[in-house]
GROMACS .gro file of C-alpha atoms in nm:
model
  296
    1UNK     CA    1   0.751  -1.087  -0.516
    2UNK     CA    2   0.401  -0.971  -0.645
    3UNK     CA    3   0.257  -1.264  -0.525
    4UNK     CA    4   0.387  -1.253  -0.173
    5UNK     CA    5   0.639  -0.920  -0.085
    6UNK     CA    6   0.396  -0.663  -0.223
    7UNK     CA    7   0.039  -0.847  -0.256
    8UNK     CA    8  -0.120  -0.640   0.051
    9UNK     CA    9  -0.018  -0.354  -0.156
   10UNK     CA   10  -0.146  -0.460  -0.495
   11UNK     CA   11  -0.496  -0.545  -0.327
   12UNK     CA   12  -0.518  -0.209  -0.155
   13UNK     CA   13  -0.475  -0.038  -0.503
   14UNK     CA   14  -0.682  -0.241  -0.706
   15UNK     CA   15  -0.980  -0.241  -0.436
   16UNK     CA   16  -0.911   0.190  -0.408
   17UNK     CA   17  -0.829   0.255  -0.760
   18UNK     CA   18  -0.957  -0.024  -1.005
   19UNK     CA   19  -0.599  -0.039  -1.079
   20UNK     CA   20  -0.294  -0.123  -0.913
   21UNK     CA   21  -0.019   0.094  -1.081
   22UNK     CA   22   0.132   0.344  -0.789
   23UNK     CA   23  -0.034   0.720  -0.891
   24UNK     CA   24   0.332   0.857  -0.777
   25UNK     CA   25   0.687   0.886  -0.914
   26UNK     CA   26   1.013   0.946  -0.793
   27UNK     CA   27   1.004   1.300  -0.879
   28UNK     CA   28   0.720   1.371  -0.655
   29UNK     CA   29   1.027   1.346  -0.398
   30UNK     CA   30   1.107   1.690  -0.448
   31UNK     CA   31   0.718   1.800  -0.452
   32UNK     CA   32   0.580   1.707  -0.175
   33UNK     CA   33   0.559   1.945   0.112
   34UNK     CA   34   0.451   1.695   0.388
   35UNK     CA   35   0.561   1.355   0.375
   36UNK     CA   36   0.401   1.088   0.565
   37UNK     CA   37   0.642   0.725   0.609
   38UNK     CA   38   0.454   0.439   0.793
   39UNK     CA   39   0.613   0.138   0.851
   40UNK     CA   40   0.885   0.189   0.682
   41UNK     CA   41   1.289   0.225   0.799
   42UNK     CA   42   1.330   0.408   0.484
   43UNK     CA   43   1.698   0.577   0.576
   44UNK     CA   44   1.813   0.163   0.597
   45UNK     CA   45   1.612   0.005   0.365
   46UNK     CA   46   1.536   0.263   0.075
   47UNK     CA   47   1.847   0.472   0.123
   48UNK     CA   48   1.850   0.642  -0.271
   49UNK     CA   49   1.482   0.692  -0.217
   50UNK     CA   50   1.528   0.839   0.175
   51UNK     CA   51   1.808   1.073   0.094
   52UNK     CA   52   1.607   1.248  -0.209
   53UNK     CA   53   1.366   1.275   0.068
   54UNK     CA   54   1.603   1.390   0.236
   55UNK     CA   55   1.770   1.660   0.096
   56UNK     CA   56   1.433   1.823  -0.036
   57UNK     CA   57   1.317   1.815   0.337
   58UNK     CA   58   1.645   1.997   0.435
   59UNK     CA   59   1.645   2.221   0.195
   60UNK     CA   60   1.305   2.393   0.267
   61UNK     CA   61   1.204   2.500   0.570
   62UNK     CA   62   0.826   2.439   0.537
   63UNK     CA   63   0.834   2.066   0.421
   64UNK     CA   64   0.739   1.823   0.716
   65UNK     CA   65   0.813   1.497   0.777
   66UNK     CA   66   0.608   1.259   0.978
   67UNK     CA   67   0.717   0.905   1.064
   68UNK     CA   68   0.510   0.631   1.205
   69UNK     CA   69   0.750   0.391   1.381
   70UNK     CA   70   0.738   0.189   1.735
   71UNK     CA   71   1.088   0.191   1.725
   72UNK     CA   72   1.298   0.542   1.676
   73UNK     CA   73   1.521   0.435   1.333
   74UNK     CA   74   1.745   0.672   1.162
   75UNK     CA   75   1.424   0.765   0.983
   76UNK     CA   76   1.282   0.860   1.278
   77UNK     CA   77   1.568   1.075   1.385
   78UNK     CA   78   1.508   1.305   1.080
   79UNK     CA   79   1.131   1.369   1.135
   80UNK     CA   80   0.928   1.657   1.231
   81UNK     CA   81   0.740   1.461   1.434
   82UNK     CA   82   0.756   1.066   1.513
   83UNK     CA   83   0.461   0.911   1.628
   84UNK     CA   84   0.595   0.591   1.799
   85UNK     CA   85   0.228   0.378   1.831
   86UNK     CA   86   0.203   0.074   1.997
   87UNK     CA   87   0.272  -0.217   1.700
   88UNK     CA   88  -0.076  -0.332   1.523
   89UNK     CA   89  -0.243   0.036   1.549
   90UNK     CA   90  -0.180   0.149   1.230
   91UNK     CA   91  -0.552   0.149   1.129
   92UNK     CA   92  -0.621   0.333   1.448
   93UNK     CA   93  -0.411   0.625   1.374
   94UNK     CA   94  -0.495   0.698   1.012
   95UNK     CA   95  -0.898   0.660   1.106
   96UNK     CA   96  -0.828   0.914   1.411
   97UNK     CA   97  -0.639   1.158   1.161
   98UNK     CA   98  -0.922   1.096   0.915
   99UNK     CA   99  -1.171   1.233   1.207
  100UNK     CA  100  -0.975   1.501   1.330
  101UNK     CA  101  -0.967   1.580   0.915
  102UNK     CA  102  -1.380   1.527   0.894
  103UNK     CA  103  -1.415   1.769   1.248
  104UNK     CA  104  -1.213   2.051   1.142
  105UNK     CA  105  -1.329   2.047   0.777
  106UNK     CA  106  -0.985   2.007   0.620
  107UNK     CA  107  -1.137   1.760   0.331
  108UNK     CA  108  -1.124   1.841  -0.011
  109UNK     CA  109  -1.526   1.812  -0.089
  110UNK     CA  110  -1.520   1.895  -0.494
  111UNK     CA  111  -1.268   1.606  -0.475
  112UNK     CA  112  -1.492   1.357  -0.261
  113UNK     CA  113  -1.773   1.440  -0.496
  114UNK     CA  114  -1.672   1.389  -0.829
  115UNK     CA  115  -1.357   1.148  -0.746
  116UNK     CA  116  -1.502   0.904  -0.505
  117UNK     CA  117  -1.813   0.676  -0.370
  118UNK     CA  118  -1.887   0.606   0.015
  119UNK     CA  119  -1.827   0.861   0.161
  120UNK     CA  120  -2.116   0.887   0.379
  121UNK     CA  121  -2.002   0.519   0.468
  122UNK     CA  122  -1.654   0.615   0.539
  123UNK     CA  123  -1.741   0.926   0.763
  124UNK     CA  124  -1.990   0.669   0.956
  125UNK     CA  125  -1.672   0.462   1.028
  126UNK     CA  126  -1.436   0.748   1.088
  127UNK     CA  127  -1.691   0.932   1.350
  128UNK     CA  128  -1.620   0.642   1.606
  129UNK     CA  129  -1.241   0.738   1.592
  130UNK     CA  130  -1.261   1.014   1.864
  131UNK     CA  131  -0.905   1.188   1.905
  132UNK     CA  132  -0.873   1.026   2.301
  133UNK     CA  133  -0.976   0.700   2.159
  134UNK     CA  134  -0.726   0.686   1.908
  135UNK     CA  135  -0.448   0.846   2.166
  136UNK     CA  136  -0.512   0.569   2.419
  137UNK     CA  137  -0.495   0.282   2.189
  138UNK     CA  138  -0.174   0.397   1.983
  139UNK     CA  139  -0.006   0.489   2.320
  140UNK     CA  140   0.119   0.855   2.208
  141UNK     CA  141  -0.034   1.179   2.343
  142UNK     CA  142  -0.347   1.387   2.226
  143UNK     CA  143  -0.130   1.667   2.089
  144UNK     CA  144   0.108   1.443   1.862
  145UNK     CA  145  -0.219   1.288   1.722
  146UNK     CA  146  -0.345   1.637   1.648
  147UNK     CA  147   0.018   1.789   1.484
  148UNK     CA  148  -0.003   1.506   1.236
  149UNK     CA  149  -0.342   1.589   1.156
  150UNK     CA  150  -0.264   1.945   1.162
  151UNK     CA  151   0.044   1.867   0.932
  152UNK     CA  152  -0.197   1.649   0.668
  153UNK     CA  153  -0.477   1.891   0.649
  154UNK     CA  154  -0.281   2.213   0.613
  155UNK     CA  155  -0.066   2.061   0.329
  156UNK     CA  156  -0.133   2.120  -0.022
  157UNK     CA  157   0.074   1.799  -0.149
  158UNK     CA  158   0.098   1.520   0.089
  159UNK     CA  159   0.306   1.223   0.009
  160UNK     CA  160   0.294   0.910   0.201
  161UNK     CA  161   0.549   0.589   0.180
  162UNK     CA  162   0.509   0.279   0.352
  163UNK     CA  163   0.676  -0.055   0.288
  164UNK     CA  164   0.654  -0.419   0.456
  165UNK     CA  165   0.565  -0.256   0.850
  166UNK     CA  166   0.235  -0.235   0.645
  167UNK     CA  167   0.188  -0.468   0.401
  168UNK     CA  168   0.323  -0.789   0.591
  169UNK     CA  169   0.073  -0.716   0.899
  170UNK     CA  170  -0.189  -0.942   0.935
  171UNK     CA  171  -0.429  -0.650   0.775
  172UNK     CA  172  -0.194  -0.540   0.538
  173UNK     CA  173  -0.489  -0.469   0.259
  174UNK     CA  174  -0.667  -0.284   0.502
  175UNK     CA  175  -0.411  -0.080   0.654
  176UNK     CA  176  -0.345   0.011   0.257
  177UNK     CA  177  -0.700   0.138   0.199
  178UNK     CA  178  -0.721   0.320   0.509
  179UNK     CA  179  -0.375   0.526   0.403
  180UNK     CA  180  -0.557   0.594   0.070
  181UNK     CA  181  -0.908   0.694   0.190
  182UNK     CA  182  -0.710   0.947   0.380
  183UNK     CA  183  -0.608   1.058   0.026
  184UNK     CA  184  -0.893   1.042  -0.098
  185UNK     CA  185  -1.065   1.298   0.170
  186UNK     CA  186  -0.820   1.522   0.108
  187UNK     CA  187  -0.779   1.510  -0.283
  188UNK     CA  188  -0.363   1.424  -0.247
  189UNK     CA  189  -0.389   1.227  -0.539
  190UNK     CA  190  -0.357   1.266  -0.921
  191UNK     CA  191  -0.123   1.547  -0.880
  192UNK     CA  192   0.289   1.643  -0.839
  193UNK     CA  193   0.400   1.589  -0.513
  194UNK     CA  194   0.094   1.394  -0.343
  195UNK     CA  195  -0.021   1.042  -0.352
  196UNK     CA  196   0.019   0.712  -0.197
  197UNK     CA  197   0.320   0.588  -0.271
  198UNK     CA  198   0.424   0.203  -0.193
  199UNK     CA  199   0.824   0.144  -0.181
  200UNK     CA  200   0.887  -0.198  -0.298
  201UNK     CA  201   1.076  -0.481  -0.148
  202UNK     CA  202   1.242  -0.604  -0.465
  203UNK     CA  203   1.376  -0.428  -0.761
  204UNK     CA  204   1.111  -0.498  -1.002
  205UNK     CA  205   0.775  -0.566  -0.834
  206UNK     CA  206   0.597  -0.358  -1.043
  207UNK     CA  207   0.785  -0.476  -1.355
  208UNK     CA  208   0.645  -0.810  -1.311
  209UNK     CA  209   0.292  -0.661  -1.294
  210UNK     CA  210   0.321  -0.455  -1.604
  211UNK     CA  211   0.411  -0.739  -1.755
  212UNK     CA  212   0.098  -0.955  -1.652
  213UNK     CA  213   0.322  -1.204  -1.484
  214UNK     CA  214   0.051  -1.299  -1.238
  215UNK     CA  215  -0.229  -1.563  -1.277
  216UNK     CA  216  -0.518  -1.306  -1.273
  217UNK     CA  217  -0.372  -1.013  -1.492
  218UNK     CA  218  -0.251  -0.935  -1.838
  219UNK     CA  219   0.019  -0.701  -1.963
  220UNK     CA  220  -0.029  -0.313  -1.898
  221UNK     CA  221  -0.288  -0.347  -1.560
  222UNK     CA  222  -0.559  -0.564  -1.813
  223UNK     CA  223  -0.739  -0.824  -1.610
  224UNK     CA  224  -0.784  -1.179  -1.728
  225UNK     CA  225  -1.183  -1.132  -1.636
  226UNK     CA  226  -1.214  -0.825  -1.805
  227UNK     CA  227  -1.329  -0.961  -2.191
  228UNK     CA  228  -1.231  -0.642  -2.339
  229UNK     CA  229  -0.881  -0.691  -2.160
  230UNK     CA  230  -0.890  -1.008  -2.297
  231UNK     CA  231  -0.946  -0.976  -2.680
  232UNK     CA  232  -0.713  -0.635  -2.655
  233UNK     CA  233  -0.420  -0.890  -2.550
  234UNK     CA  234  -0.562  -1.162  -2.797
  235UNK     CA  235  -0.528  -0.924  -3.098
  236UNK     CA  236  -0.204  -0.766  -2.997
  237UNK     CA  237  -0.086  -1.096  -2.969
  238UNK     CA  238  -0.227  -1.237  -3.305
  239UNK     CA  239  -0.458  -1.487  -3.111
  240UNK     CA  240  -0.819  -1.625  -3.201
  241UNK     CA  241  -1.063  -1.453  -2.984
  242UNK     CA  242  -1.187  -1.650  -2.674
  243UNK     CA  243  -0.825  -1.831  -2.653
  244UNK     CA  244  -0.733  -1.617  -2.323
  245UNK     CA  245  -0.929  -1.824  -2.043
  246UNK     CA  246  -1.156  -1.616  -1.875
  247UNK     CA  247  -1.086  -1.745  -1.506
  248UNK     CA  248  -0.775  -1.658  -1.316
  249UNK     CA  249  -0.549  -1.881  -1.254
  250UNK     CA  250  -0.453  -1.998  -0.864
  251UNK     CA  251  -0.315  -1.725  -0.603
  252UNK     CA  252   0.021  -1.838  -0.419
  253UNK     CA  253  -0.227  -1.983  -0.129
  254UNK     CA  254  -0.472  -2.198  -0.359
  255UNK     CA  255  -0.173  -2.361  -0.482
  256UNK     CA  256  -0.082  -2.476  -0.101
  257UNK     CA  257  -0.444  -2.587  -0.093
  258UNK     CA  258  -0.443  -2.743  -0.440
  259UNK     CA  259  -0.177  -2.944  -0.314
  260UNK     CA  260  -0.341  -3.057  -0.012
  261UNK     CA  261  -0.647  -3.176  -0.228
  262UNK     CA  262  -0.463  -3.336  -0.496
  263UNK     CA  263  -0.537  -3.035  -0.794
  264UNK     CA  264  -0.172  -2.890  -0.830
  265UNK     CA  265  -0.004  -3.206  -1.024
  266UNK     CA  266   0.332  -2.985  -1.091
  267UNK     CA  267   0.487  -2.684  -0.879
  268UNK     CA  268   0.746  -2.473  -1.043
  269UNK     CA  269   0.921  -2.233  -0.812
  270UNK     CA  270   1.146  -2.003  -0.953
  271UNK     CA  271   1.357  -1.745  -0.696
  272UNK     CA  272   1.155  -1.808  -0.376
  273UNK     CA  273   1.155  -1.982  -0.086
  274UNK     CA  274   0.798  -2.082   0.014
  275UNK     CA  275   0.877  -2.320   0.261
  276UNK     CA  276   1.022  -2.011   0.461
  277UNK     CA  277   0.818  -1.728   0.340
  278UNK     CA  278   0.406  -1.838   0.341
  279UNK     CA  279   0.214  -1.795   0.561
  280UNK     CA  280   0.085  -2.101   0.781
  281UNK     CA  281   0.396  -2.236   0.754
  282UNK     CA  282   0.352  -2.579   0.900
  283UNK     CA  283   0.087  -2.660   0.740
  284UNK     CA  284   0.288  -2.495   0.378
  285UNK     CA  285   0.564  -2.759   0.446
  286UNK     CA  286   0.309  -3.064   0.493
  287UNK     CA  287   0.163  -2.928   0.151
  288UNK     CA  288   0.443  -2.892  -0.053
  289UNK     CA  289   0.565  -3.309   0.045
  290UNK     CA  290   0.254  -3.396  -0.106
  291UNK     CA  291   0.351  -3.201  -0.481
  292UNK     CA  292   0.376  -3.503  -0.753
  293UNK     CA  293   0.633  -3.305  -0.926
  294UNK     CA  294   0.810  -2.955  -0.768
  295UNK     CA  295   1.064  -2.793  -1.017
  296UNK     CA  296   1.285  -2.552  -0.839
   0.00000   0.00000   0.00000
């Protein structure tokens, strides 16, 4: 699941935050005062999540709800305001919120200053993102792009949720870090009720993290490059120093290549199907008929 379900997700964290343990909790639900889904059908798909959501959106008046959907869900229904882009645009809308943002000086700068780096880069990027731009290219009209924007920058806790709409686009990562850096700008992070908040596929995603269950990290967000990481687990674990390895091991696609070239000599799948869920699939199928030895 980490590998695959949630990696565009894990990349956008670690690349934003060093780090890529969610800065949000469940109880930042009932926090928030403007939450932000992008593609994500969370009434369906997260239902215990959505109807927390839910009921705190209900029950005051002043909490908005934005949802960025082409199609009109049952999450959709419930919004303030649905902005129903044209499919691949994602990046588009969250750069033309982040100028509108940057224009009307709704950024938290004390935040941007001590909390972040780039920012002149970022603004460089943003400032090409005019509001009629952005409106033409998502397909919705100038005054739904500036509501949302309105909504974001007059918030004092914004909490956004996004799930596989984002991170199984073919710019998932990027999509990610774009949500963030909107964060960022505005300092809705590292505090109740605000932060970017990714809504798993599978019931322990992070779980499987935590526990270093992936070729490049160790228990508790450590990375396997990191030496310090390294001789913390070593010790904890009653090892000689220098017995971690220092390189990570293969991601889910260098194994598909290691197969092709003759590296992988044994493939052990356990609860997936990568035959149906990799990317390049033809090309994943002539791979895995050339593995010596597949367990699954």
């Amino acid at each position: 699941n980490s590998r695959l379900c949630m990696s565009s997700a894990v990349s956008g964290y670690i690349q934003s935050f060093g780090s890529d343990g969610p800065p949000c909790c469940y109880e930042d639900l009932e926090l928030t005062d403007c939450a932000f889904l992008i593609g994500t059908n969370a009434a369906e798909c997260h239902p215990i999540v959505f109807n927390r959501l839910r009921k705190h959106h209900k029950k005051n008046r002043h909490v908005k709800m934005i949802v960025v959907d082409p199609r009109r869900t049952e999450t959709a229904e419930a919004a303030d305001l649905h902005l129903a882009i044209r499919p691949g645009t994602d990046i588009d809308l969250l750069n033309g919120i982040a100028h509108l943002l940057m224009r009307w000086g709704l950024m938290d700068t004390l935040f941007i200053d001590e909390c972040t780096a780039d920012f002149p880069a970022y603004a460089e990027v943003i400032g090409h993102y005019s509001p009629e731009l952005v409106a033409r290219k998502c397909g919705i009209s100038l005054d739904e792009l500036e509501t949302a924007a309105r909504y974001w920058g007059k918030s004092q806790r914004v909490l956004s949720l996004w799930s596989m709409g984002i991170n199984h686009s073919s710019e998932g990562t990027a999509k990610v870090r774009t949500l963030i850096n909107l964060h960022l700008m505005t300092g809705n992070v590292g505090k109740p009720g605000a932060g970017p908040f990714s809504l798993t596929g599978q019931p322990n995603a992070m779980g499987g993290r935590e526990a270093g269950g992936l070729a490049h990290i160790l228990p508790g967000y450590r990375l396997v490059k990191n030496s310090q990481d390294r001789r913390e687990v070593e010790d904890f674990w009653g090892l000689k120093p220098g017995q971690i390895s220092p390189f990570s091991g293969r991601s889910a696609w260098e194994m598909i290549t290691g197969l092709e070239q003759g590296d992988v000599g044994l493939l052990w799948i356990a609860a997936t199907n990568p035959a149906v869920s990799m990317p390049d699939l033809e090309r994943t199928k002539a791979a895995l008929k050339q593995s010596p030895f597949t367990v699954y």
